mmCIF file of C-alpha atoms and ligand atoms in Angstrom:
data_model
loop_
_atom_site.group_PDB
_atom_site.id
_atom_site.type_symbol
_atom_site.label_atom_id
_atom_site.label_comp_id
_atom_site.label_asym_id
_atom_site.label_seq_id
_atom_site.Cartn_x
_atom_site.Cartn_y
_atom_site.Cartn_z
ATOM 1 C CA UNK A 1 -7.959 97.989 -24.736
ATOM 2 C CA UNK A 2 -4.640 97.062 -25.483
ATOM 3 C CA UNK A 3 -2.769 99.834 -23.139
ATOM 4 C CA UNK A 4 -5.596 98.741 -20.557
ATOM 5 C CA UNK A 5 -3.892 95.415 -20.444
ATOM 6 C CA UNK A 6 -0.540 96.433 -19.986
ATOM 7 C CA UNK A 7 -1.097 99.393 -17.376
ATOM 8 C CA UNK A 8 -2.482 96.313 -15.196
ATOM 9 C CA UNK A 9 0.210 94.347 -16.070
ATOM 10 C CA UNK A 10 2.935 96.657 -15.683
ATOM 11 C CA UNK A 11 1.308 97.741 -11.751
ATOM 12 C CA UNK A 12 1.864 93.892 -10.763
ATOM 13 C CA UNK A 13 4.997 92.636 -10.173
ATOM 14 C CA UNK A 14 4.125 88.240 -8.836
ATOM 15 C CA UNK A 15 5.823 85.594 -9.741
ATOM 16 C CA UNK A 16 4.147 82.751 -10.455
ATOM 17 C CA UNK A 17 3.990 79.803 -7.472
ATOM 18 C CA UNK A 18 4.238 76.034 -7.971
ATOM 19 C CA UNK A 19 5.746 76.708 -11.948
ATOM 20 C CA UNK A 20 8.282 74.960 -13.859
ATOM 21 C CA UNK A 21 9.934 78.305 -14.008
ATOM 22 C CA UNK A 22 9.354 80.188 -10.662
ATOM 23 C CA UNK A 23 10.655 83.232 -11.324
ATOM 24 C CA UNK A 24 8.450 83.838 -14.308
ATOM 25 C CA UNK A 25 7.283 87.760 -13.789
ATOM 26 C CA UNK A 26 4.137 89.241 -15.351
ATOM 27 C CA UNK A 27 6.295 92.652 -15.385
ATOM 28 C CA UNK A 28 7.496 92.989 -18.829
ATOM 29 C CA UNK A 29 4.991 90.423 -20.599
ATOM 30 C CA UNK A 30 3.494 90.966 -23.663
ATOM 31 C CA UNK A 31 -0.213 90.213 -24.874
ATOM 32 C CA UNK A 32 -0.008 88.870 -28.180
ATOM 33 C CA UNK A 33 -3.603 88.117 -29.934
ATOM 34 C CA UNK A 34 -3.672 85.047 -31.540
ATOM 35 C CA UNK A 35 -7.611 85.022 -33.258
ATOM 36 C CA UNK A 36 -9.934 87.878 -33.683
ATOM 37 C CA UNK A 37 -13.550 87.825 -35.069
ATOM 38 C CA UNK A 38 -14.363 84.617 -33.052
ATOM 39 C CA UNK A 39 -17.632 84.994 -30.878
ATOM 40 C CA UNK A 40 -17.975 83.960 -27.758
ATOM 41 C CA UNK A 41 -14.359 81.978 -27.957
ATOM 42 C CA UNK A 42 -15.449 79.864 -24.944
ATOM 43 C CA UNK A 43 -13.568 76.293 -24.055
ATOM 44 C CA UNK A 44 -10.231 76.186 -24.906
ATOM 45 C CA UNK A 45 -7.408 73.339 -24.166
ATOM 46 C CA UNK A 46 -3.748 72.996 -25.585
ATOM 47 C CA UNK A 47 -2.221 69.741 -26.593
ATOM 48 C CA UNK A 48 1.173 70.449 -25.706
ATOM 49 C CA UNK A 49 3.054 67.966 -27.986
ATOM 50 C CA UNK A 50 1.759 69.448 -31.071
ATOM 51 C CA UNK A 51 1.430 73.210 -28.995
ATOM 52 C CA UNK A 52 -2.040 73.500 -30.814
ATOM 53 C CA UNK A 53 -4.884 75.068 -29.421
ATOM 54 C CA UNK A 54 -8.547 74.215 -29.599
ATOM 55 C CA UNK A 55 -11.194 76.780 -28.829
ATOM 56 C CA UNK A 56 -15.054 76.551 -29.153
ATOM 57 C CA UNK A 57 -16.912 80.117 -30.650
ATOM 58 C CA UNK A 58 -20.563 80.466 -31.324
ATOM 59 C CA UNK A 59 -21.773 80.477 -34.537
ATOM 60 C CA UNK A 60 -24.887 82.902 -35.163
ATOM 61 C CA UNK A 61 -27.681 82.384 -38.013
ATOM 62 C CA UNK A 62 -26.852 79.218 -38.720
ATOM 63 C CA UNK A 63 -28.595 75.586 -37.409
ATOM 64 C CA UNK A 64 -25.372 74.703 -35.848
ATOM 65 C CA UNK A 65 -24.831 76.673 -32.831
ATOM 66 C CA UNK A 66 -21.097 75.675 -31.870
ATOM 67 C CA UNK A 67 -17.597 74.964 -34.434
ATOM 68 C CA UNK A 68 -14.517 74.286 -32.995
ATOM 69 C CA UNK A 69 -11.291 75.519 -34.316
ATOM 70 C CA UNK A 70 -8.000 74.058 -34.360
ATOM 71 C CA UNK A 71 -4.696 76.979 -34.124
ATOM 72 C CA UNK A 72 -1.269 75.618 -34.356
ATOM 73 C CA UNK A 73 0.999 78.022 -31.795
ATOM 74 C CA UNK A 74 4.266 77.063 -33.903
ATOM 75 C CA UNK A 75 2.884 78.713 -36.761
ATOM 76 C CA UNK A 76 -0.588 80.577 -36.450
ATOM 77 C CA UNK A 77 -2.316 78.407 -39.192
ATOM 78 C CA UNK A 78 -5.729 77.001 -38.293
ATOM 79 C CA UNK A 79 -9.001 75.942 -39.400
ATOM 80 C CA UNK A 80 -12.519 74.718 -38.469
ATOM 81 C CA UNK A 81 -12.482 70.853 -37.226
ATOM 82 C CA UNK A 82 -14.794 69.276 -39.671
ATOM 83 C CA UNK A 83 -16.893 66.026 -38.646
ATOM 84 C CA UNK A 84 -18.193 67.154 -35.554
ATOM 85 C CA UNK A 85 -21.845 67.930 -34.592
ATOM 86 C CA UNK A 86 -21.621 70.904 -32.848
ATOM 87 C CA UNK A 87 -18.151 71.053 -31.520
ATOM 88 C CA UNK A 88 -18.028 72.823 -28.166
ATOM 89 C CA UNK A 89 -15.326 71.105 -25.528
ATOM 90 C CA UNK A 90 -12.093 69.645 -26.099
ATOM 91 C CA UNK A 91 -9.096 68.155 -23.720
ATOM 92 C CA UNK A 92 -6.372 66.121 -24.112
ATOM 93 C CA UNK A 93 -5.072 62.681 -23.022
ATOM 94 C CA UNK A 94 -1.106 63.800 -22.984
ATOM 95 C CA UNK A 95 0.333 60.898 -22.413
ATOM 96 C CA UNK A 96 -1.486 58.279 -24.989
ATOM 97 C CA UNK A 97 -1.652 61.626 -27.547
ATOM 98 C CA UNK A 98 -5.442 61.849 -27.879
ATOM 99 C CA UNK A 99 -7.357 64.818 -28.825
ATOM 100 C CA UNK A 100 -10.734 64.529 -26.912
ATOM 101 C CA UNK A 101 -13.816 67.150 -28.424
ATOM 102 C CA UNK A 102 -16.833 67.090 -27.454
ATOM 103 C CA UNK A 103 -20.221 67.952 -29.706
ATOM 104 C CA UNK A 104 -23.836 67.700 -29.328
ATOM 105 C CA UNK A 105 -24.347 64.189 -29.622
ATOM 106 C CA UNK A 106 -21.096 62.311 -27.918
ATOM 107 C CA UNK A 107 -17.371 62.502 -27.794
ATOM 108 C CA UNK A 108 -15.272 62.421 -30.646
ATOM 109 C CA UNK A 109 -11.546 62.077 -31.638
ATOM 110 C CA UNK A 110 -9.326 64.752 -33.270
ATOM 111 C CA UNK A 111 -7.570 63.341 -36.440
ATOM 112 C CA UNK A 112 -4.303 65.748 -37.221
ATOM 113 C CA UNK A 113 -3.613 64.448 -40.681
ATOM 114 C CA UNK A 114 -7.238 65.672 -41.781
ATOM 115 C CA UNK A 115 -8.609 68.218 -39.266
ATOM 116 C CA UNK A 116 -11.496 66.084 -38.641
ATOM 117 C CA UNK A 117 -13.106 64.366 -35.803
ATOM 118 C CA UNK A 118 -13.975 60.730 -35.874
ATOM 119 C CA UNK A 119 -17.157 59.892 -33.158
ATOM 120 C CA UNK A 120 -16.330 57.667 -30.224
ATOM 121 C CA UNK A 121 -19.135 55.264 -28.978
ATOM 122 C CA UNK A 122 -18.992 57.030 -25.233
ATOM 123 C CA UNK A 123 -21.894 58.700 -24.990
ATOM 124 C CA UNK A 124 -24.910 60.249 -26.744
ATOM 125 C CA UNK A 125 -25.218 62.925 -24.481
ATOM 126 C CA UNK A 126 -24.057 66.566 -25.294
ATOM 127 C CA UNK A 127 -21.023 67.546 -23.969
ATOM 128 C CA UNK A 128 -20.521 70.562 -21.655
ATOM 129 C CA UNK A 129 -16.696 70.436 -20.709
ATOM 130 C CA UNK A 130 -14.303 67.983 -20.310
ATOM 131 C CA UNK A 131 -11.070 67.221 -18.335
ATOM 132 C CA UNK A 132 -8.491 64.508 -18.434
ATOM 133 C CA UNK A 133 -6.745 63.022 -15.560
ATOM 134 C CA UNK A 134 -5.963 58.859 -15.960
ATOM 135 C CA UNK A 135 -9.628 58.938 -17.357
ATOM 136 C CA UNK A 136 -11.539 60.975 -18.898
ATOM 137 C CA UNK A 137 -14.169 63.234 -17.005
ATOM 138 C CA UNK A 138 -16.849 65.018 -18.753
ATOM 139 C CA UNK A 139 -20.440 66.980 -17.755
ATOM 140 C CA UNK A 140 -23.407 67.101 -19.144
ATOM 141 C CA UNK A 141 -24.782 69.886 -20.816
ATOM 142 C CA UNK A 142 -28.113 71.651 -18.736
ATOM 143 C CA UNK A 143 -28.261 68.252 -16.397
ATOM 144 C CA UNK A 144 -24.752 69.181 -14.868
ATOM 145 C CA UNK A 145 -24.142 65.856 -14.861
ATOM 146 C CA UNK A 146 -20.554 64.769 -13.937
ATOM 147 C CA UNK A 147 -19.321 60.993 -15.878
ATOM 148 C CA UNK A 148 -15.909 59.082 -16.105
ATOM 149 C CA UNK A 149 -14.940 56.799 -18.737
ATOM 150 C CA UNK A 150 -13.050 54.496 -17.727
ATOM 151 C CA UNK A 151 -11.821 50.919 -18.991
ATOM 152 C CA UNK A 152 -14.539 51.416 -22.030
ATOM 153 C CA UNK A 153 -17.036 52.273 -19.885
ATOM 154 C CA UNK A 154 -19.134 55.563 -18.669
ATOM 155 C CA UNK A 155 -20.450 56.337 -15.554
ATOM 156 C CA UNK A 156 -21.572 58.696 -13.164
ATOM 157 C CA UNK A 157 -18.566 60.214 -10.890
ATOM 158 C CA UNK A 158 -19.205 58.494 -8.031
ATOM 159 C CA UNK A 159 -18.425 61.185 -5.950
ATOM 160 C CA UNK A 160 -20.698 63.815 -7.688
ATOM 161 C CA UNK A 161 -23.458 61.114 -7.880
ATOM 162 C CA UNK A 162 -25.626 63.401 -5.900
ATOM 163 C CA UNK A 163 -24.641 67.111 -6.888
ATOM 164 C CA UNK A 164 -24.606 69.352 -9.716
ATOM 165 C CA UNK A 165 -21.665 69.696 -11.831
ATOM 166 C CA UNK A 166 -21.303 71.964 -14.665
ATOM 167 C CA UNK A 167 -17.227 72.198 -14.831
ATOM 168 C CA UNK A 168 -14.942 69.209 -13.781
ATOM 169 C CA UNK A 169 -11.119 69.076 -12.768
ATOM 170 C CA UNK A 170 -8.957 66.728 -11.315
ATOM 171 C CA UNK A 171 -5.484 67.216 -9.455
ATOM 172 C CA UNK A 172 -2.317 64.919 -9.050
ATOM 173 C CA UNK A 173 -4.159 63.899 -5.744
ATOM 174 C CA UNK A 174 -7.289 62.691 -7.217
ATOM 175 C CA UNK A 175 -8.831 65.614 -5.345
ATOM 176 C CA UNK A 176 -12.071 65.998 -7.795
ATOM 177 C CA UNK A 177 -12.772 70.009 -7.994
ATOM 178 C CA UNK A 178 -16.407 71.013 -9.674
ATOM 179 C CA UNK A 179 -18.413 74.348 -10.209
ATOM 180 C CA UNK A 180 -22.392 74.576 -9.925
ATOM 181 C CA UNK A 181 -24.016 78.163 -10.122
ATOM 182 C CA UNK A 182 -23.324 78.038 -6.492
ATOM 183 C CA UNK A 183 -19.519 78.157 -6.433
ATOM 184 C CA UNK A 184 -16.486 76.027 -6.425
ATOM 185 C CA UNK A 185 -16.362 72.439 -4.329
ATOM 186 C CA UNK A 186 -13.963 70.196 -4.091
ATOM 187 C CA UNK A 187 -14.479 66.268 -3.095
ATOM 188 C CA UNK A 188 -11.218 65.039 -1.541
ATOM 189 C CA UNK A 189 -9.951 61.686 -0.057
ATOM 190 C CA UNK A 190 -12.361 61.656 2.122
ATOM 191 C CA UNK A 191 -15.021 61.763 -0.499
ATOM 192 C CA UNK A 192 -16.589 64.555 1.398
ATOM 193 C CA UNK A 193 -17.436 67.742 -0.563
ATOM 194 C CA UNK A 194 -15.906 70.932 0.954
ATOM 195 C CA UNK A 195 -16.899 74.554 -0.346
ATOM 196 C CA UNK A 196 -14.092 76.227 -1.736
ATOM 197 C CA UNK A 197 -15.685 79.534 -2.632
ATOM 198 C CA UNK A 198 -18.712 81.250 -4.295
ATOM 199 C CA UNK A 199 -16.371 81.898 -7.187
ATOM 200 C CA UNK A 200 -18.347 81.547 -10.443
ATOM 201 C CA UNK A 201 -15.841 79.994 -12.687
ATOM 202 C CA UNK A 202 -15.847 79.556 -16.710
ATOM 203 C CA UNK A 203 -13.371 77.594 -17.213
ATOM 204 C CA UNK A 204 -10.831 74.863 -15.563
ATOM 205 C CA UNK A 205 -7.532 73.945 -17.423
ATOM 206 C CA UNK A 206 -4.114 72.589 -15.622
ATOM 207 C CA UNK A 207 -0.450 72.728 -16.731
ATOM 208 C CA UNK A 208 1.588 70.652 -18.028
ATOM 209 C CA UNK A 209 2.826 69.231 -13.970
ATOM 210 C CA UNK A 210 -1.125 68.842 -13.214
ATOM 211 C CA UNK A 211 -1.273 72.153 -11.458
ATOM 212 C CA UNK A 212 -4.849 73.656 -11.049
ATOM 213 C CA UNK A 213 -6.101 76.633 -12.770
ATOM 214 C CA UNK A 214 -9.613 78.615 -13.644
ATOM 215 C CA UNK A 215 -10.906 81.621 -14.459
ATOM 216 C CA UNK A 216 -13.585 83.635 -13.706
ATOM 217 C CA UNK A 217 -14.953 86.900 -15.725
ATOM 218 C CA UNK A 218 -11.878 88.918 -14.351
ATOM 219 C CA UNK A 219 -9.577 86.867 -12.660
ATOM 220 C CA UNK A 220 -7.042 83.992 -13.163
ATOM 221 C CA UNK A 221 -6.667 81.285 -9.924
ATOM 222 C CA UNK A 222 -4.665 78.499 -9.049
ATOM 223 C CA UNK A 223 -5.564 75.943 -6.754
ATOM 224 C CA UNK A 224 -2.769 74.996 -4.493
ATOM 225 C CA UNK A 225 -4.085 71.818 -2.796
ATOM 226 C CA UNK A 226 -7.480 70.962 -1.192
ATOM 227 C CA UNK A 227 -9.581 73.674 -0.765
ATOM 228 C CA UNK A 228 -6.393 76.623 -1.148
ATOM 229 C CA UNK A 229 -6.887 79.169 -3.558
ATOM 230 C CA UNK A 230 -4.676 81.897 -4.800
ATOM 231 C CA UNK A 231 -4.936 85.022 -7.369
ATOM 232 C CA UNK A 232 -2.371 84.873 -10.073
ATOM 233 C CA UNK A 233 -4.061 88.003 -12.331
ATOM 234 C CA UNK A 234 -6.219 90.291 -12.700
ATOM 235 C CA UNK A 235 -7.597 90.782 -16.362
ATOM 236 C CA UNK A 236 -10.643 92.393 -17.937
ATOM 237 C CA UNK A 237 -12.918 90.442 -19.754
ATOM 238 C CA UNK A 238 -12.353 86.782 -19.438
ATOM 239 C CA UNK A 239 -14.433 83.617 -21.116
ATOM 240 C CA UNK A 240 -12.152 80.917 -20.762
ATOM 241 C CA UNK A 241 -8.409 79.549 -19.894
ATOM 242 C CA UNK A 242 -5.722 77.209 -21.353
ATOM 243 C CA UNK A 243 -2.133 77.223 -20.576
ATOM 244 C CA UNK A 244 0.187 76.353 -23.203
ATOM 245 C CA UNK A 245 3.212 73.535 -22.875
ATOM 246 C CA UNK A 246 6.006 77.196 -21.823
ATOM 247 C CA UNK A 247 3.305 78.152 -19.121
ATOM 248 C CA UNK A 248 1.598 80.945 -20.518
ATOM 249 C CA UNK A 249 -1.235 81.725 -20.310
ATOM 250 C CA UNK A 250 -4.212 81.492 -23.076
ATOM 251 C CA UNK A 251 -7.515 83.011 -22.304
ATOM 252 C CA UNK A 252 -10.640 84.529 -24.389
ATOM 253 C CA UNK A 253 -12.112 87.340 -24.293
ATOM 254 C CA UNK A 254 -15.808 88.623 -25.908
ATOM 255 C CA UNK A 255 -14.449 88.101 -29.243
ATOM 256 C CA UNK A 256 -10.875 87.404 -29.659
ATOM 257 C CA UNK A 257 -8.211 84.581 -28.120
ATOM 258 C CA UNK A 258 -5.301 86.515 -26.464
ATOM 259 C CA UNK A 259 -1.847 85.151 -24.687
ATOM 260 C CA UNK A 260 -0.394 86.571 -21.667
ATOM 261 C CA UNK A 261 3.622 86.451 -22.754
ATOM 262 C CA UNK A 262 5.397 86.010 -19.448
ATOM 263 C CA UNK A 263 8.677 87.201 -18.951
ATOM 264 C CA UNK A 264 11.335 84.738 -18.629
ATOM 265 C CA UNK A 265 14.466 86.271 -18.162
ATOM 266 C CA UNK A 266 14.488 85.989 -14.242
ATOM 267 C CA UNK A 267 14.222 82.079 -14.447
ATOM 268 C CA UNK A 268 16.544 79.630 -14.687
HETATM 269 C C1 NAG B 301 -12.912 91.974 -37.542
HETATM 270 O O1 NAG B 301 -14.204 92.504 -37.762
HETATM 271 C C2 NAG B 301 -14.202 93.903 -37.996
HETATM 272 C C3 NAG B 301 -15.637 94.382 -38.046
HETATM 273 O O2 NAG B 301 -16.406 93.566 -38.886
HETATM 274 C C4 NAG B 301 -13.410 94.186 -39.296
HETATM 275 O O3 NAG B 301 -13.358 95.573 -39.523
HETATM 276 C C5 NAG B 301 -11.977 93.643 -39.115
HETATM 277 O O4 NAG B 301 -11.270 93.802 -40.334
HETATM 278 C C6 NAG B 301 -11.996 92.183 -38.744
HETATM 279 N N1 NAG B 301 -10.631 91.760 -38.458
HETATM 280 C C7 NAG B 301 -10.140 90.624 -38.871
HETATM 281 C C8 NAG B 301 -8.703 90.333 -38.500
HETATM 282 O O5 NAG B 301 -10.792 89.795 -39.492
HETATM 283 C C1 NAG B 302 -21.283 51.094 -28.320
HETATM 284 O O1 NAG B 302 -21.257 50.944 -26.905
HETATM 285 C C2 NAG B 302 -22.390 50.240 -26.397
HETATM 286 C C3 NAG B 302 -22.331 50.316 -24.878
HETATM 287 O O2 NAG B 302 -21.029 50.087 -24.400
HETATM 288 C C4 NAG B 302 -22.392 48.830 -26.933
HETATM 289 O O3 NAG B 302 -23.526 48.145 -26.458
HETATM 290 C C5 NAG B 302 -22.436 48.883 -28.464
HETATM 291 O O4 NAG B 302 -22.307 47.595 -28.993
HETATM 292 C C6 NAG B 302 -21.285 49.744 -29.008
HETATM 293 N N1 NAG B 302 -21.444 49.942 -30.444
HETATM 294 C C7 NAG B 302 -20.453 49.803 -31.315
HETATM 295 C C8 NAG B 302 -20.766 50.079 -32.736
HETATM 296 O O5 NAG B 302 -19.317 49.493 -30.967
HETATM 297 C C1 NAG B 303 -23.665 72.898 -6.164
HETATM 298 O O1 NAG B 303 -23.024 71.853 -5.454
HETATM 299 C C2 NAG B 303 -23.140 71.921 -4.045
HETATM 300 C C3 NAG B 303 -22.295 70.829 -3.445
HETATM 301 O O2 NAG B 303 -22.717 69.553 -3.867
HETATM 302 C C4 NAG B 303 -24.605 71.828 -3.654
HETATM 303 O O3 NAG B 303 -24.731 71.966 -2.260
HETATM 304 C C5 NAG B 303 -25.385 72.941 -4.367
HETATM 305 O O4 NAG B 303 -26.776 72.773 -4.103
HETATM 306 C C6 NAG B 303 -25.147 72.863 -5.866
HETATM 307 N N1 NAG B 303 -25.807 73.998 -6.530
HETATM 308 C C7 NAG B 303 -26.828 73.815 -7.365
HETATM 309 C C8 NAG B 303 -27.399 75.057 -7.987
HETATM 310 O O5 NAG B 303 -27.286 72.725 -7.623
HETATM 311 C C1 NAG B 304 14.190 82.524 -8.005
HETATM 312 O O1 NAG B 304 14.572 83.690 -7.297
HETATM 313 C C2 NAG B 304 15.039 83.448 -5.978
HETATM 314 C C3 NAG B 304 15.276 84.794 -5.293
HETATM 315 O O2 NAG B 304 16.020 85.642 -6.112
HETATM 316 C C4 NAG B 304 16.287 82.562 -6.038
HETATM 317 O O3 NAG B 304 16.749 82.276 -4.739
HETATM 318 C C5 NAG B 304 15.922 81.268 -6.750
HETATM 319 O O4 NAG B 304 17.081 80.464 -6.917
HETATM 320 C C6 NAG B 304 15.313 81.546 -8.124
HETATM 321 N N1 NAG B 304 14.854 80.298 -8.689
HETATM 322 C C7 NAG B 304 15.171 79.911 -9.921
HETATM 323 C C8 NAG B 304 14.595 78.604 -10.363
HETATM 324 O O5 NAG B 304 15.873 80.583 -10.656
#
């Protein structure tokens, strides 16, 4: 699988666009696994003043279906965040240093002193995925519902009022992007909603500048602005996408959590 990985990644020679470091090459990076034995590794976000991951797995035979777990990147230690019912979606408010995760029954807060998560009074609704820009957005799980909360309170997205929405993102624009089993949308300035493509996307994440990212099974995108797409990798086997506070990239595959290494040398 392994050698897999790095014939692809040796055949492309890109550098990466909009970047902190531009001249970042995927030509001599590494794939370094970081968890193994995890199934279904699913939504993952990084909190990149502590550079600790959160990822969601399933859990199988057991009345709880999802457990998130907590990896610190300094170090590789990590555990199972206790405290949450069903702990499935996590992202993080950067600025004010909260740890959003979402369970089955409402949004919670991640404590780092004891690995536990303390329930917020947002919602009762089960969370599907959530994304923070200024506010935090969050879906729905199976009503593909899109919500803000905003100045202590929750509501619809205005915007989405009237769609499907099972995956949220928002840009330094306050462009709003969404997925549906239809494909990719975006609802710009104009508050119209524009079809992007009929990519079917498991995951949304953005970098540490508020760049746009997703992935689908077997690629990695970034969107540029509006409805602009473009291919950064291709990759076998992917479930979901973070990228860590250096740039790289953190995705899951069937059973394990992986990081694309980038080579740094060329940048400046
Ligand atoms: C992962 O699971 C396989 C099969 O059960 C086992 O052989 C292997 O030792 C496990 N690896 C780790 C790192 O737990
Ligand atoms: C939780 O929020 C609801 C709606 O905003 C409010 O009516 C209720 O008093 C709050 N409960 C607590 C314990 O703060
Ligand atoms: C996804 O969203 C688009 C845009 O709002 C909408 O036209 C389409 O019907 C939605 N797909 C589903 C399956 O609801
Ligand atoms: C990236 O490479 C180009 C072409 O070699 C060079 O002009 C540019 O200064 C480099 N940028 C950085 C940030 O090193």
């Amino acid at each position: 699988m392994n050698l897999f990985f790095y014939i692809v990644l040796l055949t492309l020679d890109q550098t990466l666009g909009n970047r902190n470091c531009e001249n970042a090459s995927f030509k001599n990076s590494e794939i370094e696994t970081l968890a193994i034995n995890f199934t279904m590794p699913y939504q993952l976000g990084v909190d990149p003043n502590t550079n600790t991951l959160f990822f969601s797995y399933s859990l199988q035979n057991s009345e709880e279906s999802f457990k998130i777990v907590y990896l610190d990147l300094n170090n590789q230690k990590r555990g199972e965040v206790t405290g949450i019912s069903g702990g499935f979606a996590q992202t993080v408010d950067v600025k004010n240093h909260v740890v959003y995760l979402g369970g089955s029954d409402g949004i919670y807060q991640f404590n780092y002193e004891t690995k536990s998560a303390n329930r917020l009074n947002i919602t009762k609704n089960s969370i599907w995925q959530m994304f923070f820009k200024d506010y935090l957005y969050y879906t729905i799980s199976l009503k593909e519902e899109a919500y803000v909360y905003k100045d202590g309170v929750a509501a619809k997205v205005k915007q989405l009022e009237n769609t499907r929405a099972s995956l949220i993102a928002v840009d330094n624009n306050h462009n709003i992007y969404f997925a549906n089993s239809s494909g990719l949308y975006v609802s710009d300035n104009d508050n119209s909603i524009k079809h992007i493509g009929d990519y079917i996307i498991n995951g949304f994440t953005s970098d540490i500048n508020g760049n746009i990212f997703f992935s689908t099974l077997d690629k990695i995108y970034s969107i540029i602005s509006g409805t602009s797409v473009k291919q950064i990798i291709e990759l076998n086997d992917i479930h979901g996408l973070a990228i860590d506070a250096k740039g790289n990239y953190i995705y899951s595959t069937y059973n394990t959590v992986k990081r694309l290494k980038l080579d740094v040398t060329n940048c400046s």
